[in-house]
Amino acid sequence: GENVEQHPSTLSVQEGDSAVIKCTYSDSASNYFPWYKQELGKGPQLIIDIRSNVGEKKDQRIAVTLNKTAKHFSLHITETQPEDSAVYFCAASNSGGGADGLTFGKGTHLIIQP
Amino acid sequence: DAGVTQSPTHLIKTRGQQVTLRCSPKSGHDTVSWYQQALGQGPQFIFQYYEEEERQRGNFPDRFSGHQFPNYSSELNVNALLLGDSALYLCASSYGAGRDEQFFGPGTRLTVL
């Protein structure tokens, strides 16, 4: 089955700087890659996703890149703010172009230093 | 528009007991997936329900079972509880199995003593 590795496990950046979180996946058939943000005591919140027919997607301060050949994808957050502090999860799935049973990474605890 | 709701929020059980968790999907969604999230880990896929049938299943034993009702709400049942079943149980809903983003509820925190 699919295996998703996520790095780093903890990332501390100064407010206003950029943060990058990286994930690799093992199943070349995976075609959907969402990113979730989870705050303490809450369920994961979908922040951005990318499908295998696209190499990059951007939404305001958040962007995701996908390299299918290398089987890795990354989350980029620019101009970080205190409210960006949370645990971020990457995930992957193989379905008919949408979201099926997702395989998650172990998460990255992002800390924004004021 | 209500998002995904789950009940109860917290639950304490003892080993060997059985538990039922409930989920109501986001309005307009017809597919429900269940995940188990151990402390400090990412969610793990248990199974997905669509059209009242289990459509896909992760690597979980038969002690984990589910049901989907005609109104698309769903239940997760766990029998013969083990200490290792203590976790946050998350429900996610989507529209059209395998065709859209999954939106998560707040979860049910299960503690097995």
Short mmCIF file of C-alpha atoms in Angstrom, two decimals, chain A residues 17 19 37 58-63 75-84 88:
data_model
loop_
_atom_site.label_atom_id
_atom_site.label_comp_id
_atom_site.label_asym_id
_atom_site.label_seq_id
_atom_site.Cartn_x
_atom_site.Cartn_y
_atom_site.Cartn_z
CA ASP A 17 9.49 34.33 6.98
CA ALA A 19 7.97 27.81 5.75
CA LYS A 37 -4.04 22.05 9.03
CA LYS A 58 -1.28 28.65 -5.34
CA ASP A 59 -3.87 30.20 -3.04
CA GLN A 60 -2.82 33.57 -1.56
CA ARG A 61 0.09 32.84 0.84
CA ILE A 62 -0.06 29.07 0.37
CA ALA A 63 1.33 27.07 -2.55
CA LEU A 75 3.75 22.97 0.96
CA HIS A 76 5.04 26.53 0.90
CA ILE A 77 3.69 29.21 3.25
CA THR A 78 4.94 32.76 2.69
CA GLU A 79 4.77 35.76 5.03
CA THR A 80 3.95 33.52 7.98
CA GLN A 81 1.64 34.83 10.70
CA PRO A 82 1.02 33.68 14.31
CA GLU A 83 -2.26 32.06 13.26
CA ASP A 84 -0.31 29.75 10.95
CA TYR A 88 0.19 20.31 9.11
#
